[in-house]
Short mmCIF file of C-alpha atoms and ligand atoms in Angstrom, two decimals:
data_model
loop_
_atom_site.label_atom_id
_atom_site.label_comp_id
_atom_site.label_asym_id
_atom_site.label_seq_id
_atom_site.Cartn_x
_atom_site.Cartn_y
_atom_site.Cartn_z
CA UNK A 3 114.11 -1.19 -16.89
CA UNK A 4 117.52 -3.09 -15.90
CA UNK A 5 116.79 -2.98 -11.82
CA UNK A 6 119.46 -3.91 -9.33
CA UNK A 7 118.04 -5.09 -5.90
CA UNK A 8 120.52 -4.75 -2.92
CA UNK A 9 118.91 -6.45 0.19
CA UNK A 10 119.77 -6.41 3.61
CA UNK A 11 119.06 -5.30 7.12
CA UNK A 12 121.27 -2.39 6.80
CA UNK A 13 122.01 -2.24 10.64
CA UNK A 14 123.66 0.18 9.52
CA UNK A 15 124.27 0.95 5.65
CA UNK A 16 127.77 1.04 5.06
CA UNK A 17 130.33 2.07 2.00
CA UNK A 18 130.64 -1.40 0.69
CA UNK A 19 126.96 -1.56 0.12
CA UNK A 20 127.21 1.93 -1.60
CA UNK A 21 130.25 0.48 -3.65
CA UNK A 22 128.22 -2.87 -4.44
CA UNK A 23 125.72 -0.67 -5.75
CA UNK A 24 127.63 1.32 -8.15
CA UNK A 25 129.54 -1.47 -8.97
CA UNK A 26 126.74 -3.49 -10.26
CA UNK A 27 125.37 -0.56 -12.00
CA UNK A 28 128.39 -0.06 -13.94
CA UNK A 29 129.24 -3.69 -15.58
CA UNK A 30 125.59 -4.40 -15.86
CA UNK A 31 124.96 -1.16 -17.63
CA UNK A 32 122.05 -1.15 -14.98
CA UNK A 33 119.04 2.12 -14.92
CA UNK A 34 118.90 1.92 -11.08
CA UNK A 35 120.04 -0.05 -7.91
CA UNK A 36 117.24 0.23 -5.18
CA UNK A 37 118.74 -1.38 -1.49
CA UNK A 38 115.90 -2.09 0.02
CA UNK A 39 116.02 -2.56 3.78
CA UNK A 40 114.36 -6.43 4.92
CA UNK A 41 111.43 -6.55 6.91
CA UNK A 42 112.02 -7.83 10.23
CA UNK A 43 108.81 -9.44 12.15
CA UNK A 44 108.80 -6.81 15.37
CA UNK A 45 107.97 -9.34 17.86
CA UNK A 46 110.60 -12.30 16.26
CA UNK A 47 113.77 -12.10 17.82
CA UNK A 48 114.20 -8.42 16.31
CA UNK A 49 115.11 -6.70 19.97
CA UNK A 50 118.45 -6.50 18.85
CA UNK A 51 118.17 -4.99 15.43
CA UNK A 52 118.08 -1.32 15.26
CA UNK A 53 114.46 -0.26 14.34
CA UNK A 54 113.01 0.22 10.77
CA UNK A 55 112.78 4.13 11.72
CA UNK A 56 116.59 4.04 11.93
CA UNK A 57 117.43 1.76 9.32
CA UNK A 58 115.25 3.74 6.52
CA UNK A 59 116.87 6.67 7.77
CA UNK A 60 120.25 5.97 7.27
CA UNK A 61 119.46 4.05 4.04
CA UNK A 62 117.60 7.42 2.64
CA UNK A 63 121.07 9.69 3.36
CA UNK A 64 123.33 7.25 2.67
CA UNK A 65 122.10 7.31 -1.27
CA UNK A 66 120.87 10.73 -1.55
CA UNK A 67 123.83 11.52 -3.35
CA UNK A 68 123.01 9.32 -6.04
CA UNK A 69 120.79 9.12 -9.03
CA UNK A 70 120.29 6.02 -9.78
CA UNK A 71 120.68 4.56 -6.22
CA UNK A 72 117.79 4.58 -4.54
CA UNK A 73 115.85 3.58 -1.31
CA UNK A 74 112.96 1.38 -1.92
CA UNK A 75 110.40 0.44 1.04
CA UNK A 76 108.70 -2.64 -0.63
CA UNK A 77 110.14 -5.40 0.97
CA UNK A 78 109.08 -3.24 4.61
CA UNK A 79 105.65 -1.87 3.49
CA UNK A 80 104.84 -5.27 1.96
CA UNK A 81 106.18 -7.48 5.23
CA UNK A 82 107.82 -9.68 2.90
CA UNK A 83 110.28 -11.60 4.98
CA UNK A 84 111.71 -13.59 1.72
CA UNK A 85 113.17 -12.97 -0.80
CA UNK A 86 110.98 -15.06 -3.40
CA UNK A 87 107.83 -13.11 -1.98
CA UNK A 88 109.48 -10.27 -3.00
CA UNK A 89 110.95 -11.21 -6.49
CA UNK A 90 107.28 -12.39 -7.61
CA UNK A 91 105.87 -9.63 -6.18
CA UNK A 92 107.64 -6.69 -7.47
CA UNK A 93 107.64 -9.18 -11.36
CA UNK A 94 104.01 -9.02 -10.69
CA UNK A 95 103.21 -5.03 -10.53
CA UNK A 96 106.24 -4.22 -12.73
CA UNK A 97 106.06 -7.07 -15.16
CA UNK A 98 108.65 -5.36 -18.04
CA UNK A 99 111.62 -5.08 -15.20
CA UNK A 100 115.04 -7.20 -15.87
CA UNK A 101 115.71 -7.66 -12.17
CA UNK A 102 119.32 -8.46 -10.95
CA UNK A 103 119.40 -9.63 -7.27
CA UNK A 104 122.62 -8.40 -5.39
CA UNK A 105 124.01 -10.97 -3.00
CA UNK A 106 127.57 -10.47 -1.44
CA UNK A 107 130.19 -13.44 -1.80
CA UNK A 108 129.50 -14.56 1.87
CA UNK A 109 125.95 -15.55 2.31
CA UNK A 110 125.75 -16.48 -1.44
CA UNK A 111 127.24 -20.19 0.51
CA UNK A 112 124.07 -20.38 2.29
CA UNK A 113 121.81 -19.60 -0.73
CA UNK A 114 120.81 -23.31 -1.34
CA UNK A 115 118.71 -23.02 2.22
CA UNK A 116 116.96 -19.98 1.11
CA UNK A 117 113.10 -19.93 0.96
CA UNK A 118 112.79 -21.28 -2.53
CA UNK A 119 115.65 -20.40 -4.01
CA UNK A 120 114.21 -21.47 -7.55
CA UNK A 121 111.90 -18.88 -7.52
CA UNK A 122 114.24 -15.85 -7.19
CA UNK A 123 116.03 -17.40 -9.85
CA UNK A 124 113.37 -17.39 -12.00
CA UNK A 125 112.05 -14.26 -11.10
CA UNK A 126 116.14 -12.34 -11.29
CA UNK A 127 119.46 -12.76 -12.21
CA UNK A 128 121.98 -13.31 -9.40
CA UNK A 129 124.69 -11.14 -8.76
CA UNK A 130 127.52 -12.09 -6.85
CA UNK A 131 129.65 -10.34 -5.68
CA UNK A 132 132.93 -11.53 -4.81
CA UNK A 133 135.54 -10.32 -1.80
CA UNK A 134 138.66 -10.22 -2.57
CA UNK A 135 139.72 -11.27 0.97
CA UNK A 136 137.26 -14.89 0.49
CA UNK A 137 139.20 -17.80 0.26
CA UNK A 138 138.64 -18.46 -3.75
CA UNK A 139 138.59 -22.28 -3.54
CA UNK A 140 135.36 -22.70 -1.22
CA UNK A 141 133.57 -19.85 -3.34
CA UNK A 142 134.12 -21.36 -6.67
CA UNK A 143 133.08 -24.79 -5.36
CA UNK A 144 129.68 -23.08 -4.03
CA UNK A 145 129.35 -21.08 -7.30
CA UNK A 146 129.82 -23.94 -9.23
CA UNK A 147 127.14 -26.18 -7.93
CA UNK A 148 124.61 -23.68 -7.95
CA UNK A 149 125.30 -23.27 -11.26
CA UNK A 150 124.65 -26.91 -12.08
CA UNK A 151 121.97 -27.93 -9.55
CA UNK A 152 119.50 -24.75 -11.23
CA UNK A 153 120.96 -24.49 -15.06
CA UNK A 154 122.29 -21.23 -14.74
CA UNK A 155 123.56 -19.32 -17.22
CA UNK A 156 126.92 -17.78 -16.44
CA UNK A 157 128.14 -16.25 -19.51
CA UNK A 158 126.21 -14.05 -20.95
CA UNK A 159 123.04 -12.67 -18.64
CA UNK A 160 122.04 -9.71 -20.50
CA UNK A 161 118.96 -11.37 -22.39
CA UNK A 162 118.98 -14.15 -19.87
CA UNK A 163 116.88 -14.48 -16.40
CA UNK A 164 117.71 -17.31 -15.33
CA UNK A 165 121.93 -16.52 -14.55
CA UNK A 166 124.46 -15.67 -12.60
CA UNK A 167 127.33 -12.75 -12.60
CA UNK A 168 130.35 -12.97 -10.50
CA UNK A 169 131.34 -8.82 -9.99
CA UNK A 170 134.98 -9.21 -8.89
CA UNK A 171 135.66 -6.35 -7.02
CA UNK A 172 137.80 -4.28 -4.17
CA UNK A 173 134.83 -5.17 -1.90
CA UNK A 174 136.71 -5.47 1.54
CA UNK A 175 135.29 -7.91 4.27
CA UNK A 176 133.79 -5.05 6.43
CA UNK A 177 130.60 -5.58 7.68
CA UNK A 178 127.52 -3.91 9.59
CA UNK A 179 128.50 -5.84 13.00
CA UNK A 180 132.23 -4.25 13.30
CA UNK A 181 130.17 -1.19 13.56
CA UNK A 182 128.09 -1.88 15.53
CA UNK A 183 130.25 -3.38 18.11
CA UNK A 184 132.92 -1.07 17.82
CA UNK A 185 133.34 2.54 19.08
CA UNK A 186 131.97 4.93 15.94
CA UNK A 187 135.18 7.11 15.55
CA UNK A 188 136.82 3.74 14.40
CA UNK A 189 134.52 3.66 11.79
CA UNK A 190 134.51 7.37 10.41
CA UNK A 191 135.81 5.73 6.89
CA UNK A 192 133.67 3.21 6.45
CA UNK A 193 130.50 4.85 6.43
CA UNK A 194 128.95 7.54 4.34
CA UNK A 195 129.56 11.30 6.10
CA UNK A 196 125.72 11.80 6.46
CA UNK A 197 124.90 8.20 7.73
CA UNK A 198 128.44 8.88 10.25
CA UNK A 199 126.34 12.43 11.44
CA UNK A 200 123.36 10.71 12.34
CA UNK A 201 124.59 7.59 13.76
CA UNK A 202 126.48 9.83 16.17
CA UNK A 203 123.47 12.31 16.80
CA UNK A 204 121.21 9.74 17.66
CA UNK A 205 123.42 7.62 19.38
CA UNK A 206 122.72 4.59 17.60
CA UNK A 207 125.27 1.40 18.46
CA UNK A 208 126.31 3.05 21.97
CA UNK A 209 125.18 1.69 25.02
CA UNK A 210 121.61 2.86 24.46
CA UNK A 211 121.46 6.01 26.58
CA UNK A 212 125.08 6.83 27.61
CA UNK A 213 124.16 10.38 27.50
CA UNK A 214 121.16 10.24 30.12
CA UNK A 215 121.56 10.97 33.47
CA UNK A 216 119.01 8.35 34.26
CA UNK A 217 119.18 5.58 31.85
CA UNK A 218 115.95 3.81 30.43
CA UNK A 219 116.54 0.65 32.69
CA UNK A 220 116.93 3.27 36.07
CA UNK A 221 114.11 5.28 35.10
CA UNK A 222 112.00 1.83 34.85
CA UNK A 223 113.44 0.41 38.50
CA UNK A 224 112.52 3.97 39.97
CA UNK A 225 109.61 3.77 38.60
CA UNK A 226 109.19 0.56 39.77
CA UNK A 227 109.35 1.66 43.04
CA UNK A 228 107.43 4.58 43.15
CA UNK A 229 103.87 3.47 41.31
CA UNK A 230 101.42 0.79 42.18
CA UNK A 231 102.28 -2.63 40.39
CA UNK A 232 99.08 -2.29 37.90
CA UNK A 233 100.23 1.24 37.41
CA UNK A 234 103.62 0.09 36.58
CA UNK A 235 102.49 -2.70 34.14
CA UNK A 236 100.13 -0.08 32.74
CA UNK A 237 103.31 2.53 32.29
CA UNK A 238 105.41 -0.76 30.35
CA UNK A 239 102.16 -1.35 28.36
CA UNK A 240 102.02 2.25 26.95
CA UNK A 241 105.89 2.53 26.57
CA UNK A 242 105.69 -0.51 24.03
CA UNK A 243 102.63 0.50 22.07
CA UNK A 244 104.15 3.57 21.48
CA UNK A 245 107.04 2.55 20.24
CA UNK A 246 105.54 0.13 17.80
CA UNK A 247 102.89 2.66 16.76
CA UNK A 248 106.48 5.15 16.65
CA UNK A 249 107.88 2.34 13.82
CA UNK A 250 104.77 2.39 11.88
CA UNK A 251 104.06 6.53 11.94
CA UNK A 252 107.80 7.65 11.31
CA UNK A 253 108.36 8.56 15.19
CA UNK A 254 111.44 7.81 17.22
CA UNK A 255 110.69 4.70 18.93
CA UNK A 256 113.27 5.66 21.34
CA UNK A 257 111.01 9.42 21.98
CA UNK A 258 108.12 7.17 22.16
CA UNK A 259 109.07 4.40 24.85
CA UNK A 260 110.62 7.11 26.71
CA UNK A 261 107.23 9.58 26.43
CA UNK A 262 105.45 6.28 27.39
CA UNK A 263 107.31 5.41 30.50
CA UNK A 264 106.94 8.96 31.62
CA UNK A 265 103.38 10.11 31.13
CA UNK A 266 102.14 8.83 34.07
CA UNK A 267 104.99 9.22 36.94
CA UNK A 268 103.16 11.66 38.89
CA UNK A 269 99.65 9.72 38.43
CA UNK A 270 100.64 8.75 42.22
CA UNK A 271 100.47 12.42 43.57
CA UNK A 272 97.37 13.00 45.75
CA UNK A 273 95.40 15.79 44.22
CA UNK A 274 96.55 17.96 46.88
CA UNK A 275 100.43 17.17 46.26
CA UNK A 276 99.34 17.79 42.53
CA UNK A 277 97.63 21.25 43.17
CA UNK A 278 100.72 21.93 45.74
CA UNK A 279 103.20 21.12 42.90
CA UNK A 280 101.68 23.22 40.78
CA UNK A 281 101.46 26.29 42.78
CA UNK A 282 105.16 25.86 44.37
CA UNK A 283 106.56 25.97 40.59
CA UNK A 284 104.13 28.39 39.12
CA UNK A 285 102.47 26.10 36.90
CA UNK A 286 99.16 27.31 35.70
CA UNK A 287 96.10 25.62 36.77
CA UNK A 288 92.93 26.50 34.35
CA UNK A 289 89.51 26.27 36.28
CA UNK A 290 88.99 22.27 34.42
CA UNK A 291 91.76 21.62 36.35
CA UNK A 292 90.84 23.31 39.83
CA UNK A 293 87.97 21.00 39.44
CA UNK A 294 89.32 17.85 38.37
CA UNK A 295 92.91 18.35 39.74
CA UNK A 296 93.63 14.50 38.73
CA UNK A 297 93.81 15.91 34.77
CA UNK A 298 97.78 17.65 36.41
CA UNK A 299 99.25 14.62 36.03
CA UNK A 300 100.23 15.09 33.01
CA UNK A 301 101.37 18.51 33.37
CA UNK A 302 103.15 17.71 36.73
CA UNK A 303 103.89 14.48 35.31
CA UNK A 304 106.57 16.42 32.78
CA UNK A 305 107.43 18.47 35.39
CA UNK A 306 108.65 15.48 37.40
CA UNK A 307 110.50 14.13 33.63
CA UNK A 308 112.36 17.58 33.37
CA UNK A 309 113.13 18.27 36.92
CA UNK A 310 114.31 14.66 38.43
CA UNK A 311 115.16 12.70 35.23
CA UNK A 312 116.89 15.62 33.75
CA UNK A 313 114.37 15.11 30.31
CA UNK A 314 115.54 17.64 28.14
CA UNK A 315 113.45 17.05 24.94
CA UNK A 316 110.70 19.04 24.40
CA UNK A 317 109.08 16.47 22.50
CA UNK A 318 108.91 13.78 24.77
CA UNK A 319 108.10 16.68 27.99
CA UNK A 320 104.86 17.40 26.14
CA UNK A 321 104.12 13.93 25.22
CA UNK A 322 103.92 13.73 28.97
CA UNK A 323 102.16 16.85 29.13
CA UNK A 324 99.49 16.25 26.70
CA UNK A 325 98.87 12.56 27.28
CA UNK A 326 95.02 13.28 29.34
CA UNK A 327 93.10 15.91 27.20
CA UNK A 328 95.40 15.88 24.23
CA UNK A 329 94.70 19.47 22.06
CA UNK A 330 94.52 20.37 19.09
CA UNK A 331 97.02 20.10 16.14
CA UNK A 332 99.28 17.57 18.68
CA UNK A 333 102.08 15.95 17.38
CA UNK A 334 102.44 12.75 16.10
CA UNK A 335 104.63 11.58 18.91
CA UNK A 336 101.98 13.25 20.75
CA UNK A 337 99.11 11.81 19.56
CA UNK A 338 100.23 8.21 19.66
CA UNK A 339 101.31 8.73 23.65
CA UNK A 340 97.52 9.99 23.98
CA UNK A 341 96.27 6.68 21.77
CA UNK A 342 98.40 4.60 23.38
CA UNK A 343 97.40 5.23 26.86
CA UNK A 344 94.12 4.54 26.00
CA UNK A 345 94.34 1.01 24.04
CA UNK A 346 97.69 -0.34 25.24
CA UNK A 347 97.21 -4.55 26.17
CA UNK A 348 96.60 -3.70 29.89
CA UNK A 349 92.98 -1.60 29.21
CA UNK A 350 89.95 -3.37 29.31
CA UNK A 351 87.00 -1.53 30.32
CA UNK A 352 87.29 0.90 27.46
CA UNK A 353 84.45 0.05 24.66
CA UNK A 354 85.27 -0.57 21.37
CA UNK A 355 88.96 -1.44 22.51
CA UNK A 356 88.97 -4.08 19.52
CA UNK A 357 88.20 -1.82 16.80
CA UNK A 358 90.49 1.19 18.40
CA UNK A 359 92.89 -1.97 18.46
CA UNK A 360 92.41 -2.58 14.56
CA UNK A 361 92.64 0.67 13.57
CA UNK A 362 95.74 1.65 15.82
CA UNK A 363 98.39 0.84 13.64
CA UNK A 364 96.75 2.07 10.15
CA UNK A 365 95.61 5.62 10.57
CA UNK A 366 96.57 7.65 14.07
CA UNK A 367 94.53 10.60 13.24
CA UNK A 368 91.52 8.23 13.07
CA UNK A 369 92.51 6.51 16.00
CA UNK A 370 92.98 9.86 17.82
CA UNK A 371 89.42 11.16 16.85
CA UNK A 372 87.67 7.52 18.08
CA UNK A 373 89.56 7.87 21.30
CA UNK A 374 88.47 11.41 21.70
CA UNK A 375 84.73 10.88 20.98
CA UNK A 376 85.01 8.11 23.42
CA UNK A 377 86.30 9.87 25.84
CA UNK A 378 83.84 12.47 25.83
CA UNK A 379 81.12 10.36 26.19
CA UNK A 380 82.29 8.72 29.06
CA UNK A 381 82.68 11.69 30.65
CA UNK A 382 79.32 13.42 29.46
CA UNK A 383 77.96 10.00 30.88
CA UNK A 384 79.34 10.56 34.25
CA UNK A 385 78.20 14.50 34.55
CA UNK A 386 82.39 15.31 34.35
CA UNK A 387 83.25 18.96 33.25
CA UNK A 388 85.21 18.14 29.92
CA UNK A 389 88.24 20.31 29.63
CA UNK A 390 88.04 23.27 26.88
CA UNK A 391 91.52 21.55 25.30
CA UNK A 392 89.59 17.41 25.36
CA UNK A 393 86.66 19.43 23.52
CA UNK A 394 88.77 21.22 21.06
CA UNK A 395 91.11 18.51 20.24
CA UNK A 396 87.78 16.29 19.42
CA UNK A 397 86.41 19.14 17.27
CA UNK A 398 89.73 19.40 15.42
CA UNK A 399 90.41 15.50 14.86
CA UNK A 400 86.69 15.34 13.76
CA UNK A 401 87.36 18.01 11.10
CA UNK A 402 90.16 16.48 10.46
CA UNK A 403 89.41 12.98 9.48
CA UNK A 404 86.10 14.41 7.45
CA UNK A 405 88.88 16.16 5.18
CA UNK A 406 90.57 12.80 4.11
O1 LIG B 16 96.33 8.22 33.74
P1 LIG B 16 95.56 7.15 33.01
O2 LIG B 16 94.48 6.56 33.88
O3 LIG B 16 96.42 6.12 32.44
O4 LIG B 16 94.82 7.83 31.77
P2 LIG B 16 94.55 9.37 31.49
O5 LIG B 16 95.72 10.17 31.89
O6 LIG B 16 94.09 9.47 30.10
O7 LIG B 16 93.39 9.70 32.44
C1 LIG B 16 92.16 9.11 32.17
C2 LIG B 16 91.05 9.84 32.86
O8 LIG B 16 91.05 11.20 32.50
C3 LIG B 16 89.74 9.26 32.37
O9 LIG B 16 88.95 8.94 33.51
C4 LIG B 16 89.12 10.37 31.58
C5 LIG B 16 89.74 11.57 32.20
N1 LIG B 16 89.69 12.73 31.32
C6 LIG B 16 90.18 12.87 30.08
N2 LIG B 16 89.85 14.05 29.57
C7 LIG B 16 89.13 14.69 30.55
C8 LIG B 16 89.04 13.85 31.65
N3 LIG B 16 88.37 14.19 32.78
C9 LIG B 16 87.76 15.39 32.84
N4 LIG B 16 87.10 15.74 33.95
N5 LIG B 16 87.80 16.24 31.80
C10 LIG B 16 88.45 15.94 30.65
O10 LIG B 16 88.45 16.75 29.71
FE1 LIG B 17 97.56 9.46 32.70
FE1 LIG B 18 98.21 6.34 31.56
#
């Protein structure tokens, strides 16, 4: 297979990748174009790139239109963060594919610093694709010594690896960053209609929560306020696990840090103020509950999220809800509130916080179960009456994880 490989952080997609895509396709008489979204390390300087989640997103609509334009997730799943990692890999499990590397006429200056650039031109072909708005002279100059510093072909690349094409094209100079820094309605015809829709939807590129009547950062200074500091760092602690549990399971980071902030907000309620919450606002209170009234945090908790932060999404609300005994069948924003309560960086006293650790970010329904049987055993240790939903959600993730 002829394979076209458009990289790039894709914060967000936009039509010119789209149209470097088919253009490649077309005068290389190529079977497929994959972009493939980079890997960004989530603790390296990534706070202000959008998150995978988002990225993959937008990248799946944006060529679901297409057949032979397609999303590929190896450079992510593999945690390649160069290019030549990537080349040799892919060359190594599909040994029989021509691959053509898709570099735009702008960073193709900077290619000479790459991580090895010999490699990816042993591995693929360069394509280059050139803007008609670059200033030609600088471009041919660059061109022209990569040429001769690594014997590149430049005439004829179909039965040659070691080349490079030079696409001239309509591409126009716009670029991921005048999106992102300008208001979206400007950008309505740069972008693909679906990846427009969900940009707006999930108010990506805005000023994070515009639409909040509490934003993240008040929420976290109230909250500030109102818990103990250990509670506090404990609440920041879950907030971030979740969310980078949220990147690795699909989630909405953004649901996640949110749910994670929340779930404990009325953990500083007396057991009375609980029980008087609760009976003030009709919330039910089962007979586990009339004898532990500390497990109503979490109900009161997204009480608290709906009622004084104005939380209107369900998901998040029974996150918060949830996030004690868990239940059965919980979803997977709820599970990974429940897990992440339990192992964020804060706990200590847990045991086997290492291994719940280890497994946290591979499989949640695993984790979940672990957590669960833990749990119960603390609690059988210390004579506690074990809620009917902490039992069933144990007997359901222990099923479960026996199926797989
Ligand atoms: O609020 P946190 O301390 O961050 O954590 P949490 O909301 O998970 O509460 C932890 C406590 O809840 C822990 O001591 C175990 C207890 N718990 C969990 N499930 C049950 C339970 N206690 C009783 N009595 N019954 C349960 O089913
Ligand atoms: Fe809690
Ligand atoms: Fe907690």
């Amino acid at each position: 297979m002829k394979i076209g490989l458009l990289g790039g952080t894709f914060d967000p997609v936009h039509n010119t990748h789209i149209y470097m895509a088919k253009e490649t396709l077309k005068a290389l008489k190529l079977d497929k174009v994959y972009l493939m979204p980079s890997f960004c390390p989530p603790h390296k300087n990534s706070a202000k790139i959008t998150s995978e989640y988002h990225r993959i997103n937008m990248v799946k609509l944006a060529v679901e239109e297409f057949d032979n334009i397609e999303y590929s997730d190896f450079e992510i799943k593999n945690k390649f963060s160069y290019t030549a990692d990537t080349l040799t890999a892919w060359k190594e499990l599909y040994p029989e594919d021509e691959l053509y590397f898709i570099v735009g006429g702008d960073s193709v200056s900077s290619f000479e610093n790459w991580y090895h650039p010999e490699i990816i031109l042993e591995k693929a072909a360069l394509v280059v694709i050139r803007r008609n708005d670059l200033t030609l002279g600088s471009f041919e100059n660059t061109v022209k010594k990569l040429i001769t510093k690594y014997h590149l072909n430049s005439e004829k690349i179909s039965d040659c690896q070691r080349g490079l094409v030079i696409l001239d094209t309509d591409v126009s100079g716009i670029s991921s960053s005048f999106i992102r820094n300008h208001p979206l309605e400007l950008c309505k015809d740069i972008l693909p209609v679906k990846v427009y829709e969900y940009i707006r939807k999930n108010k990506l590129y805005t000023d994070e929560d515009v639409n909040m009547a509490w934003s993240v950062s008040e929420i976290k200074s109230d909250l500030q306020k109102i818990l103990k500091e250990s509670r506090y760092v404990h609440t920041l602690g879950v907030a971030k696990t979740a969310k980078d549990m949220a990147e690795i399971f699909d989630v909405n980071p953004n649901q996640a840090y949110l749910a994670g902030l929340l779930h404990d907000c009325a953990k500083h309620y007396s057991n009375e103020q609980l029980i008087e919450t609760c009976v003030k606002n009709n919330i039910l209170i089962s007979k586990y509950e009339k004898n532990a009234p500390y497990l109503l945090h979490g109900k009161v908790g997204a009480y608290i999220a709906e009622k004084k932060y104005y939380i209107e999404d369900d998901q998040v609300l029974n996150a918060v809800k949830w996030h004690t005994t868990g239940k059965p069948e919980m979803t997977k924003l709820e599970q990974i509130i429940f897990c992440a309560d339990y192992i964020e960086p804060g706990r200590s006293v847990q045991p086997n916080l290492s291994f719940l650790r280890q497994i946290a970010m591979k499989d949640l329904d695993l984790l979940t179960y672990h957590i669960l049987k833990d749990t119960l055993n603390y609690l059988q240790n210390k004579n506690q009456l074990i809620d009917s939903f902490t039992k069933e959600a144990y007997e359901f993730y222990k099923e479960k994880i026996g199926e797989k």
